[in-house]
Short mmCIF file of C-alpha atoms and ligand atoms in Angstrom, two decimals:
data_model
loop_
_atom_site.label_atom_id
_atom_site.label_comp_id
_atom_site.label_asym_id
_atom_site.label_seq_id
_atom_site.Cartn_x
_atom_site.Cartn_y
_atom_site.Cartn_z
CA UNK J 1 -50.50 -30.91 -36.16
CA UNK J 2 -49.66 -30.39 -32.43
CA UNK J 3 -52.84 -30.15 -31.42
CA UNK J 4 -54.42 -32.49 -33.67
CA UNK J 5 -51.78 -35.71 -32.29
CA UNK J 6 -52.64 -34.24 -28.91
CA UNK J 7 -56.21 -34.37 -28.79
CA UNK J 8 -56.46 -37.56 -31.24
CA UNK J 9 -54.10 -38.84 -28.37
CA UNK J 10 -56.70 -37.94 -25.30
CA UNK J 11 -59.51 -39.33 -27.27
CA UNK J 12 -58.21 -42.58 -27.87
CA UNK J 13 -56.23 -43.46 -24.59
CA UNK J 14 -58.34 -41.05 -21.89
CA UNK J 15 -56.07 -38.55 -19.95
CA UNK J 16 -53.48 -36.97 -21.45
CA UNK J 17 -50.81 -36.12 -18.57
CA UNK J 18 -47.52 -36.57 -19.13
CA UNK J 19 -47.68 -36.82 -22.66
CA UNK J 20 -45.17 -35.33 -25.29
CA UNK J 21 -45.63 -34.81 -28.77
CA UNK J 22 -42.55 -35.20 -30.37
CA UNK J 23 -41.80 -34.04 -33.82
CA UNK J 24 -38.96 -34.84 -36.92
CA UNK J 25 -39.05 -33.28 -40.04
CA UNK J 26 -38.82 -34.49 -43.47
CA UNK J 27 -35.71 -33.44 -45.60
CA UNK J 28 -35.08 -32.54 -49.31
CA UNK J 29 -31.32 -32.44 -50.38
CA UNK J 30 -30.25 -29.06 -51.95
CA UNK J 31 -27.31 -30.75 -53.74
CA UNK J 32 -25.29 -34.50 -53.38
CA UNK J 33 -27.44 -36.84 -54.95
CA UNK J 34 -26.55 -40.38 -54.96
CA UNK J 35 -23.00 -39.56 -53.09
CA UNK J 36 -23.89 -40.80 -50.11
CA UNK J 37 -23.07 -44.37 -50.12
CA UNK J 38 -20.13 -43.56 -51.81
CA UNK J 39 -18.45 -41.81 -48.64
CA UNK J 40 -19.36 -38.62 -50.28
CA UNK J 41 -21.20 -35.33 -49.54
CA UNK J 42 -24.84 -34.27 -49.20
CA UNK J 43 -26.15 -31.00 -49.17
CA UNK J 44 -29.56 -31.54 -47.32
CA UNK J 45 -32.16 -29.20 -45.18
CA UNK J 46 -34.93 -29.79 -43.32
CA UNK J 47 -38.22 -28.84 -44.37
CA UNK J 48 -41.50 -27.28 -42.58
CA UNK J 49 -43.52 -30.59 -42.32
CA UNK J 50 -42.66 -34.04 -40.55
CA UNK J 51 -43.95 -37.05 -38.06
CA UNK J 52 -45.75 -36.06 -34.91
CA UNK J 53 -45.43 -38.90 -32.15
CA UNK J 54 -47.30 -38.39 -28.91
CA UNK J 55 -46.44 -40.75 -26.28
CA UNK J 56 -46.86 -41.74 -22.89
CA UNK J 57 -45.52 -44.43 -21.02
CA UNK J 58 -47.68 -47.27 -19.35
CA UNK J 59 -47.39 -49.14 -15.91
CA UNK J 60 -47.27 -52.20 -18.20
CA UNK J 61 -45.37 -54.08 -20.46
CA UNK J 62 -48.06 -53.32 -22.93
CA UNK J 63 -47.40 -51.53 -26.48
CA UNK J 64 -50.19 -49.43 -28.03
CA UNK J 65 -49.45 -47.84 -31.42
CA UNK J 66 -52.31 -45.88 -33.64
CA UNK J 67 -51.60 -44.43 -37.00
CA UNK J 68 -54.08 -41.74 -37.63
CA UNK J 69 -52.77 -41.93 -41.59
CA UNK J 70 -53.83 -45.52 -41.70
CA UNK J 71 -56.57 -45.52 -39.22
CA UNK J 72 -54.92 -48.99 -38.22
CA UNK J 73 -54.53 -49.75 -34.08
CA UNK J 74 -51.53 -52.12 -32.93
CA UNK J 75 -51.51 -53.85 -29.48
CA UNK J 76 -48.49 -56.37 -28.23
CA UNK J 77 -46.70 -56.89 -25.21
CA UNK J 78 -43.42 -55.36 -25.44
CA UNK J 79 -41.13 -58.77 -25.61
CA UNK J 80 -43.44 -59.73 -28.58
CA UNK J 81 -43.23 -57.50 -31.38
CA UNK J 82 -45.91 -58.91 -34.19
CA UNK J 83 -43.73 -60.10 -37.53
CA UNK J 84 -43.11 -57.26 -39.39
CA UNK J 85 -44.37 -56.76 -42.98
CA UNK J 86 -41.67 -54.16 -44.49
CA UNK J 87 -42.79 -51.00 -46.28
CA UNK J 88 -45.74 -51.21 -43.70
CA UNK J 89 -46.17 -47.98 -41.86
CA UNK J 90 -45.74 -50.31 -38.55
CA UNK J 91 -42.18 -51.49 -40.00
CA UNK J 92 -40.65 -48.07 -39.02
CA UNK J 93 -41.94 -47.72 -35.62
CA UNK J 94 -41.67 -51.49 -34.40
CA UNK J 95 -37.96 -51.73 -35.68
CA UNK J 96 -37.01 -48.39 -33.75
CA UNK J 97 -39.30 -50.17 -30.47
CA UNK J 98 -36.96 -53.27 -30.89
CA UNK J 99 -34.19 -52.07 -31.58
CA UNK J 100 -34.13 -49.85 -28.55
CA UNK J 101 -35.64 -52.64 -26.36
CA UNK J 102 -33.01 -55.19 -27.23
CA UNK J 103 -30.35 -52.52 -25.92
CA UNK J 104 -32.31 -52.15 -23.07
CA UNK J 105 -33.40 -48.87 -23.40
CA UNK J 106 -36.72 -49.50 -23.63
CA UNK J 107 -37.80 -51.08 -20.66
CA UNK J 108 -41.50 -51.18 -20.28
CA UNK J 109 -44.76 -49.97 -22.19
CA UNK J 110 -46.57 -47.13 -23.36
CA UNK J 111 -49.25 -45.92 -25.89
CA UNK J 112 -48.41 -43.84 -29.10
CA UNK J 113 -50.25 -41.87 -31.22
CA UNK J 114 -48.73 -40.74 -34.77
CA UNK J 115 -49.48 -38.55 -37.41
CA UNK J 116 -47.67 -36.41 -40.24
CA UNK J 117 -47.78 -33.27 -42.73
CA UNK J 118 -45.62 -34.62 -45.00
CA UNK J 119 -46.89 -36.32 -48.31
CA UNK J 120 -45.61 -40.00 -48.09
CA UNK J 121 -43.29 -41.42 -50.59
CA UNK J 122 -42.87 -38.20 -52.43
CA UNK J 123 -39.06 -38.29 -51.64
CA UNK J 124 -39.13 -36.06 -48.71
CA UNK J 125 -37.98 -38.75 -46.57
CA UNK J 126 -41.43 -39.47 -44.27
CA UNK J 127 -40.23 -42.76 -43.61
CA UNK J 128 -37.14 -40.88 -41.88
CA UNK J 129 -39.03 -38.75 -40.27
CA UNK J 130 -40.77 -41.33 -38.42
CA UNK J 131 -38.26 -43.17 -37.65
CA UNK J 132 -36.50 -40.40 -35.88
CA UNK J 133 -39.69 -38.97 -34.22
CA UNK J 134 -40.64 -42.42 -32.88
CA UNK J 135 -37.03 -42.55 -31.53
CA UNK J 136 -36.87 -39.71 -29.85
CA UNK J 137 -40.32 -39.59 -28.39
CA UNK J 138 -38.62 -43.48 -26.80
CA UNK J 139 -35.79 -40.82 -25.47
CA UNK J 140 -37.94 -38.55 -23.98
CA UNK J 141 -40.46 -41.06 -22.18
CA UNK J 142 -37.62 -43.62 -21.08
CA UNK J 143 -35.04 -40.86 -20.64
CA UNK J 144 -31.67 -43.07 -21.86
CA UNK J 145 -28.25 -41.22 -23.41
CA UNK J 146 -27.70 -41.79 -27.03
CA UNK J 147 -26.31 -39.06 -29.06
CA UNK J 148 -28.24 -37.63 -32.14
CA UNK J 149 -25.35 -39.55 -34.60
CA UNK J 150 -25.52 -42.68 -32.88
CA UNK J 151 -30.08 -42.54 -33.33
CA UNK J 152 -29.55 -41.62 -36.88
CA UNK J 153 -27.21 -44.40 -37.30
CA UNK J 154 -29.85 -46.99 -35.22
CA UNK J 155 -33.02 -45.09 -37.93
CA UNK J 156 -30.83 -46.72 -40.94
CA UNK J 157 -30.23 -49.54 -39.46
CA UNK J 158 -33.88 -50.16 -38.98
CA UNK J 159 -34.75 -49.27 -42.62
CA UNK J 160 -32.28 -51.14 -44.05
CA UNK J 161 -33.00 -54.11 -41.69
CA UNK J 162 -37.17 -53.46 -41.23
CA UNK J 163 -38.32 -51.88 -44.41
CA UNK J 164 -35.35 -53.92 -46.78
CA UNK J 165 -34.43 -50.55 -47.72
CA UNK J 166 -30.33 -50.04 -48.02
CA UNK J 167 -30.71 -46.47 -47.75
CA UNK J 168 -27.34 -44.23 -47.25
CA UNK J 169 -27.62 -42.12 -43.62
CA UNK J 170 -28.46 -38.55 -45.00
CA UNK J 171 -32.10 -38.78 -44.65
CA UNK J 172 -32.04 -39.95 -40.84
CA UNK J 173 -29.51 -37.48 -40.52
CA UNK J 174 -31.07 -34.92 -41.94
CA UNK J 175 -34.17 -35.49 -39.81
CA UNK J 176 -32.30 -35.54 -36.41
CA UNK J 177 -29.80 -33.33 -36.59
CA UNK J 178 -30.72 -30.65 -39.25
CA UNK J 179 -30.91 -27.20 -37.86
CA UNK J 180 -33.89 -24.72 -38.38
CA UNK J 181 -32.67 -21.87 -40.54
CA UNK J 182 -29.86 -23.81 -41.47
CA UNK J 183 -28.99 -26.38 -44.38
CA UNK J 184 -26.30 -29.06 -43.28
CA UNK J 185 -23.22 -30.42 -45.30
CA UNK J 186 -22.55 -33.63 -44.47
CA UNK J 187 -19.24 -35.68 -44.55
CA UNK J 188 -21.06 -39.26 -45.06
CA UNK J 189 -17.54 -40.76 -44.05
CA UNK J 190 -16.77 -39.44 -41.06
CA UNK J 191 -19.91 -38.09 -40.62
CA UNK J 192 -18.48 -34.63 -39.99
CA UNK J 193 -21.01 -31.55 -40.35
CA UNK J 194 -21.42 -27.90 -40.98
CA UNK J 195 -24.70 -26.04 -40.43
CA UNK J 196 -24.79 -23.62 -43.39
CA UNK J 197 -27.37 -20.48 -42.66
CA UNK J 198 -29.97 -20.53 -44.88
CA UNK J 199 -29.99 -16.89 -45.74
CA UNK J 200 -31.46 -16.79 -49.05
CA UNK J 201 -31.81 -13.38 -49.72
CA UNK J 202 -34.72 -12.55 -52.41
CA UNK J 203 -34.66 -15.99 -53.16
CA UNK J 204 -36.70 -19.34 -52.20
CA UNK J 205 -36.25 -22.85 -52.37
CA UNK J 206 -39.12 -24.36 -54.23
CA UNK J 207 -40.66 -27.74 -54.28
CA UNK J 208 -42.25 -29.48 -56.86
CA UNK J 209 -43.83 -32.90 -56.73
CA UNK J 210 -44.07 -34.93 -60.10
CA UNK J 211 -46.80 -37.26 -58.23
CA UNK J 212 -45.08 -40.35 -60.35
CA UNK J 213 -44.76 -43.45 -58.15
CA UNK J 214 -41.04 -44.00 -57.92
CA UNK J 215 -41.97 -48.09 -59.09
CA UNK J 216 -38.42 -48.40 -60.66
CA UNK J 217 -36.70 -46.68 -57.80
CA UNK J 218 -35.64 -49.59 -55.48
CA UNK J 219 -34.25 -52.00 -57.89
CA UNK J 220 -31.98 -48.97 -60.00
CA UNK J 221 -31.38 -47.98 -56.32
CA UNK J 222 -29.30 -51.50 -55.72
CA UNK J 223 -27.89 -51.17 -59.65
CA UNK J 224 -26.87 -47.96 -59.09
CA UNK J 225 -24.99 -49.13 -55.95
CA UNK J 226 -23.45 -52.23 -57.40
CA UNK J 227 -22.30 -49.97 -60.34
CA UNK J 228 -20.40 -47.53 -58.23
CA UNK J 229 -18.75 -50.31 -56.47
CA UNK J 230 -18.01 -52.19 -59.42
CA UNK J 231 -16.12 -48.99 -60.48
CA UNK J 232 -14.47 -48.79 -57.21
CA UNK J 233 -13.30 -52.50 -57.59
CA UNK J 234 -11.51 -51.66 -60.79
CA UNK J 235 -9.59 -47.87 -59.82
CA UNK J 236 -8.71 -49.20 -56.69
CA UNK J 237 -6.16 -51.19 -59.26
CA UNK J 238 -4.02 -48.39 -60.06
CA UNK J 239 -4.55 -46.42 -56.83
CA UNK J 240 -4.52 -48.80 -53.91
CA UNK J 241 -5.97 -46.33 -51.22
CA UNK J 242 -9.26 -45.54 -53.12
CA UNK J 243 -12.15 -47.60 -51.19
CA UNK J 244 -14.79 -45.48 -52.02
CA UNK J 245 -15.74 -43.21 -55.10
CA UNK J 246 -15.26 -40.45 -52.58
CA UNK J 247 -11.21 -41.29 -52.54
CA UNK J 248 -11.01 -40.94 -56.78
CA UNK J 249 -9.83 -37.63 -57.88
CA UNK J 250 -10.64 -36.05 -61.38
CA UNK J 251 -7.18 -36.57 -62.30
CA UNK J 252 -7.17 -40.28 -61.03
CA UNK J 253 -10.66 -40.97 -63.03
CA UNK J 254 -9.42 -38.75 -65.92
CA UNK J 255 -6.46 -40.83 -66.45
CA UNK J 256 -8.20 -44.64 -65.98
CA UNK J 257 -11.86 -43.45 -67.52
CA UNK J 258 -11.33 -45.82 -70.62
CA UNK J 259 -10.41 -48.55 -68.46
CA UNK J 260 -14.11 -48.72 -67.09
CA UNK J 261 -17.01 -50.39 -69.40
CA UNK J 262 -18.92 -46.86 -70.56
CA UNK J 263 -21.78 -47.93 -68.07
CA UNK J 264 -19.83 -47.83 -64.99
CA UNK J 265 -17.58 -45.15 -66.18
CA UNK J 266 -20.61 -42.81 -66.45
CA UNK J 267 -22.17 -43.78 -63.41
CA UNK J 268 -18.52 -42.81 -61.45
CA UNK J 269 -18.40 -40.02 -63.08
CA UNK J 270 -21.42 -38.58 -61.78
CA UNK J 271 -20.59 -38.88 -58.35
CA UNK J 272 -17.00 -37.73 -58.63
CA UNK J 273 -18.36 -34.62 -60.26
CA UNK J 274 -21.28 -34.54 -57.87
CA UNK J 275 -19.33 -34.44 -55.09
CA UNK J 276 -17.04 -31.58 -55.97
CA UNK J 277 -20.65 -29.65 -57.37
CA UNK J 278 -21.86 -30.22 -53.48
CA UNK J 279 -18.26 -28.46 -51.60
CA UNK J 280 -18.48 -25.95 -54.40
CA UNK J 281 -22.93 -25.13 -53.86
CA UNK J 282 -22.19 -25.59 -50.25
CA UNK J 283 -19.15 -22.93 -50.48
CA UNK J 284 -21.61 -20.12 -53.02
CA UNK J 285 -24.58 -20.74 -50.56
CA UNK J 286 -22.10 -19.34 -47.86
CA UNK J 287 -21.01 -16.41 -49.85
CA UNK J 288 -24.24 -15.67 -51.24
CA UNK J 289 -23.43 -16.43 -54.40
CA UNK J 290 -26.86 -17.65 -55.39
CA UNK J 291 -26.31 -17.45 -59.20
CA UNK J 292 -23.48 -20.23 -58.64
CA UNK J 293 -25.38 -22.18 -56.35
CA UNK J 294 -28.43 -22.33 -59.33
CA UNK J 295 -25.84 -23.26 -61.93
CA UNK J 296 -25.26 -26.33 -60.03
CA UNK J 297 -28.29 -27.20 -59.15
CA UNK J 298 -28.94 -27.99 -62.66
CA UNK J 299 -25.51 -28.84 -63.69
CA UNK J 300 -26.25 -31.75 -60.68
CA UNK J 301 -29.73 -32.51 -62.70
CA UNK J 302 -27.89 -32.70 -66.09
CA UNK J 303 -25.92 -35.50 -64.96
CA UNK J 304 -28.10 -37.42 -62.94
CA UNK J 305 -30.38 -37.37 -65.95
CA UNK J 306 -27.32 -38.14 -68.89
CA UNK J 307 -24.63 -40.27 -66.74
CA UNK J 308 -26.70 -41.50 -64.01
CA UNK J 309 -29.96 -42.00 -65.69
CA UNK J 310 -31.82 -41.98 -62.57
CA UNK J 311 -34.57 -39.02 -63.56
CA UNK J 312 -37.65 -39.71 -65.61
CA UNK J 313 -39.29 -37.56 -68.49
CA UNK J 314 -41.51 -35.83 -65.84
CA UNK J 315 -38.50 -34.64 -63.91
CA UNK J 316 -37.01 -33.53 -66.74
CA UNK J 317 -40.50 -31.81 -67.99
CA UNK J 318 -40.78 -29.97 -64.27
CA UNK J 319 -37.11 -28.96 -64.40
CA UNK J 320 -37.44 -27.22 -68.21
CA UNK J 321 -40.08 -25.38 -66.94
CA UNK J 322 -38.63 -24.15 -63.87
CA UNK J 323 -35.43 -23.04 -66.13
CA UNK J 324 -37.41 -21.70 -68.47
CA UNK J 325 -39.22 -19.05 -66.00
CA UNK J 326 -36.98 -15.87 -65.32
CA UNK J 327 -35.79 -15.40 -62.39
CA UNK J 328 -35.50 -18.94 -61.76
CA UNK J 329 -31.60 -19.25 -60.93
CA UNK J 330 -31.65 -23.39 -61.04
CA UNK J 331 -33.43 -26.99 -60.87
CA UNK J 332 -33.08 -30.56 -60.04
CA UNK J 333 -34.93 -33.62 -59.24
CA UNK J 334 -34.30 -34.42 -55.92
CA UNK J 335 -34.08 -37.85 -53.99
CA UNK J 336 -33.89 -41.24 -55.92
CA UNK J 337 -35.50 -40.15 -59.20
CA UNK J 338 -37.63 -42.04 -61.34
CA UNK J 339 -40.34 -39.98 -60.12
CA UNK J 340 -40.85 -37.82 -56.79
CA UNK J 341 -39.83 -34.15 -56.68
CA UNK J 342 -37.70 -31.50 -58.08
CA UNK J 343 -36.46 -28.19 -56.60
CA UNK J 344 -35.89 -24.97 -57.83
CA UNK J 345 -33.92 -21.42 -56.50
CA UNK J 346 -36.71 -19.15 -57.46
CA UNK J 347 -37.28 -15.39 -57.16
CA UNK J 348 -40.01 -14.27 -54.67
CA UNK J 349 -41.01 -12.45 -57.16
CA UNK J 350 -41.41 -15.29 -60.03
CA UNK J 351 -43.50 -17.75 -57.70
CA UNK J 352 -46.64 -16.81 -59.13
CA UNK J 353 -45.24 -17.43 -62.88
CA UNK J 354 -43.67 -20.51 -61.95
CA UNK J 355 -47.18 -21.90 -60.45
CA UNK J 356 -48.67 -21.25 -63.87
CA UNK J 357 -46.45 -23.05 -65.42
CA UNK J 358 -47.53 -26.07 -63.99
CA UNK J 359 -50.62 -26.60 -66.18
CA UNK J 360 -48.66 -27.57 -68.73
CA UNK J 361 -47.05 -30.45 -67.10
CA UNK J 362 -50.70 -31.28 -66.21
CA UNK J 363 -51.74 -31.23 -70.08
CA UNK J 364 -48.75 -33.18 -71.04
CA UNK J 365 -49.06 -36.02 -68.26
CA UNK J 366 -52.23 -35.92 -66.85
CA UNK J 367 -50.83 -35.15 -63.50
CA UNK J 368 -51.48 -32.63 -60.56
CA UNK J 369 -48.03 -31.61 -59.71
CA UNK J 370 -47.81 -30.12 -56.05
CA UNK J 371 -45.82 -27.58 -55.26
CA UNK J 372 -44.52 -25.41 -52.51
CA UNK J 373 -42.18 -23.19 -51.41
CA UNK J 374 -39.98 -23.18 -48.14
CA UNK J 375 -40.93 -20.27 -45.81
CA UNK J 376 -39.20 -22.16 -42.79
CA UNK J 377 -37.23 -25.34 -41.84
CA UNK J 378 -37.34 -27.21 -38.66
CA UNK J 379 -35.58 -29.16 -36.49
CA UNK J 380 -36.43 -31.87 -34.37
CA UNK J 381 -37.34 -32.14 -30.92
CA UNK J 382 -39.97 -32.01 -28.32
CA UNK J 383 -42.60 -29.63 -28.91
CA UNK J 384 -43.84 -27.32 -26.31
CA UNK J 385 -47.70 -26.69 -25.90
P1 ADP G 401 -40.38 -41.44 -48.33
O1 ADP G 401 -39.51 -41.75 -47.17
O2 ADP G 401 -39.65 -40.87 -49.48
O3 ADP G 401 -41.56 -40.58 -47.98
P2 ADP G 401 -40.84 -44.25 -48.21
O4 ADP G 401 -41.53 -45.21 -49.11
O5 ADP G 401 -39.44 -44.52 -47.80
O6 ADP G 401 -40.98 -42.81 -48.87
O7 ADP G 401 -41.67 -44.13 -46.86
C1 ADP G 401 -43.05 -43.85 -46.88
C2 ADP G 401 -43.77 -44.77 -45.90
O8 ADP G 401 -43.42 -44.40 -44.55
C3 ADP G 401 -45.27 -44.66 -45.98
O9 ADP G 401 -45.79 -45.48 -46.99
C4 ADP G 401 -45.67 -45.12 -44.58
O10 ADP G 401 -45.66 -46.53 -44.51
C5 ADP G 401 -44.54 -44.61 -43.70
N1 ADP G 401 -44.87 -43.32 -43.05
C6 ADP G 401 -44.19 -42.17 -43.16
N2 ADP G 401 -44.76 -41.20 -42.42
C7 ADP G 401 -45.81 -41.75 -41.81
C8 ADP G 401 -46.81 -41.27 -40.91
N3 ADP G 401 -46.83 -40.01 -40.49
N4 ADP G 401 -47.75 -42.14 -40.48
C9 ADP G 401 -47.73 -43.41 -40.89
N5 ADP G 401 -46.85 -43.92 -41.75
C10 ADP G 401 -45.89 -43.11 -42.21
MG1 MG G 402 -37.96 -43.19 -47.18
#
């Protein structure tokens, strides 16, 4: 990809000195689904594919964006950003531009070239990825302080307020400040974090994409939300310091459960559970306790797909087959649900069974599932010639 963004970089704006390719990776949460906006944990990692941004600054007030994805040019003059049409690819990368131009960060022009490795919309967070390598390449070229937190915090902010996507922060998180080799536990409150080492022993972390369009996602994405705090509303009632799902304990929930229309008491009791399943994975994955760590994985899948109905029969499909294949220690759909991808804790050794497997989600759904496994993570950054 380096030298792909590099030399698609010379070709379309002529000399390439003083250009830096600067890369983000996508991310796929181990554990701590649908916790996030509910001051909880997440249990994310970088993965081996991301965003590549080279850029070079101009002598001009000019702006000159090309996505090699979309084979689509964009030329303004820096106070003039075009109107933005969200979910675009341009969204991402104008809202960071603005963003950091109205703080005066950004202070004059420069051409861009972007790429990426990582499929789009499969749930691996591209649209992160972006976002943070487009930031950061605006770091490198303009030079400005602004702590990795604080950019993650000004990525959400741009996809909730350029791509109308209320997104929690793990993703943008997970892009900037995950650690290769590492997988990172995340305090979405006070945004306190702990690299875990990713030492995995005999074991890998597989992906598995269902290749269903996530069409239901955004809407049961704002339910889901709406439920939680609706549930929050009503405990906060008997325990006047709860302001989050995060703050209710089992005991709390356990006593007030029948309080709560079965809807919303379902839905809060997925993430009170989730949360504790994240500490405890986060906690097995440090003692190498991989059999733990697998049973919840798809303890974590179990009630996403019964209390928070957020998975979809193909998710469920991927995730019995996974289970189903020895040596595989445990599975989960990952991201949002309603389609995108699952992951598994697989032997090295039961890869090649687990591939096979696959044909007969493609039989039942007339699907090509993809499917990789993790050799490395990375982290973002600069990248060196
Ligand atoms: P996800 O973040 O799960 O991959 P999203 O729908 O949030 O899914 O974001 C995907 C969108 O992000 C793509 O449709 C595209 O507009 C944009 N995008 C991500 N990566 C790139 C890239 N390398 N080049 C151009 N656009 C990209
Ligand atoms: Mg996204």
């Amino acid at each position: 990809m380096f030298e792909s963004v590099r030399t698609r970089f010379t070709d379309t704006f002529g000399d390439a000195r003083g250009v830096e390719v600067t890369m983000a990776p996508g991310r796929v949460n181990l554990i701590g689904e649908y916790t996030d906006f509910n001051d909880g944990f997440v249990f994310p990692m970088t993965v081996d594919r991301g965003a590549y941004v080279a850029m070079c600054p101009r002598t001009d007030q000019r702006v000159s964006i090309v996505s090699v994805r979309y084979e689509e040019r964009i030329e303004y003059a820096l106070d003039q950003m075009p109107k933005v049409v969200p979910g675009h690819w341009s969204c991402y990368v104008l809202g960071i531009i603005e963003e950091l131009r109205k703080l005066n960060l950004v202070t004059g022009g420069f051409d861009v070239v972007i790429d990426g490795d990582l499929h789009l919309g499969a749930g691996l967070s591209s649209s992160a990825a972006l976002e943070m390598a487009t930031a950061l390449a605006l770091q490198g070229a303009f030079g400005f302080e602004m702590s990795r937190i604080d950019i993650a915090t000004l990525c959400q902010r741009v996809e909730h307020q350029y791509a109308n996507v209320l997104c929690g922060i793990m993703d943008q998180f997970a892009s900037g400040l995950g650690r290769s080799g590492h997988a990172l536990l995340l305090d979405c409150r006070s945004l306190t974090h702990v690299d875990i080492p990713l030492q995995l022993g005999d074991y890998r972390i597989v992906i598995m994409s269902s290749e269903v369009k996530r069409a239901l996602a955004s809407s049961a994405y704002n339910q889901r939300r709406q439920e939680c705090e609706a549930g929050v509303a009503l405990l906060k009632q008997y325990e006047a310091s709860v302001t989050a799902l995060r703050d209710v304990t089992p005991d709390l929930f356990e006593a007030h459960a029948t309080k709560l229309s079965s809807t919303i008491q379902q839905r809060c009791q997925h993430v009170i559970t989730e949360n504790q399943r994240t500490l405890d994975a986060s906690a097995a994955l440090l003692a190498s306790d991989f059999h733990r760590f697998g049973e919840l994985m798809t303890a974590s899948h179990v009630s996403l797909r019964d209390n928070f109905e957020v998975s979809c029969d193909e998710l469920d499909y991927l995730v019995e087959l996974a289970l189903g294949t020895e040596g595989v220690l445990g599975a989960r759909m990952t991201g949002a649900g309603f389609g995108g991808c699952t992951i598994s804790l697989a032997h090295k050794d039961s890869i090649d069974t687990l591939a096979h497997q696959l044909s007969h989600y493609q039989a039942r759904f007339s699907l090509t599932p993809g499917m990789f496994v993790l050799k490395t993570n990375l982290e973002a950054g600069v990248i060196s010639p």
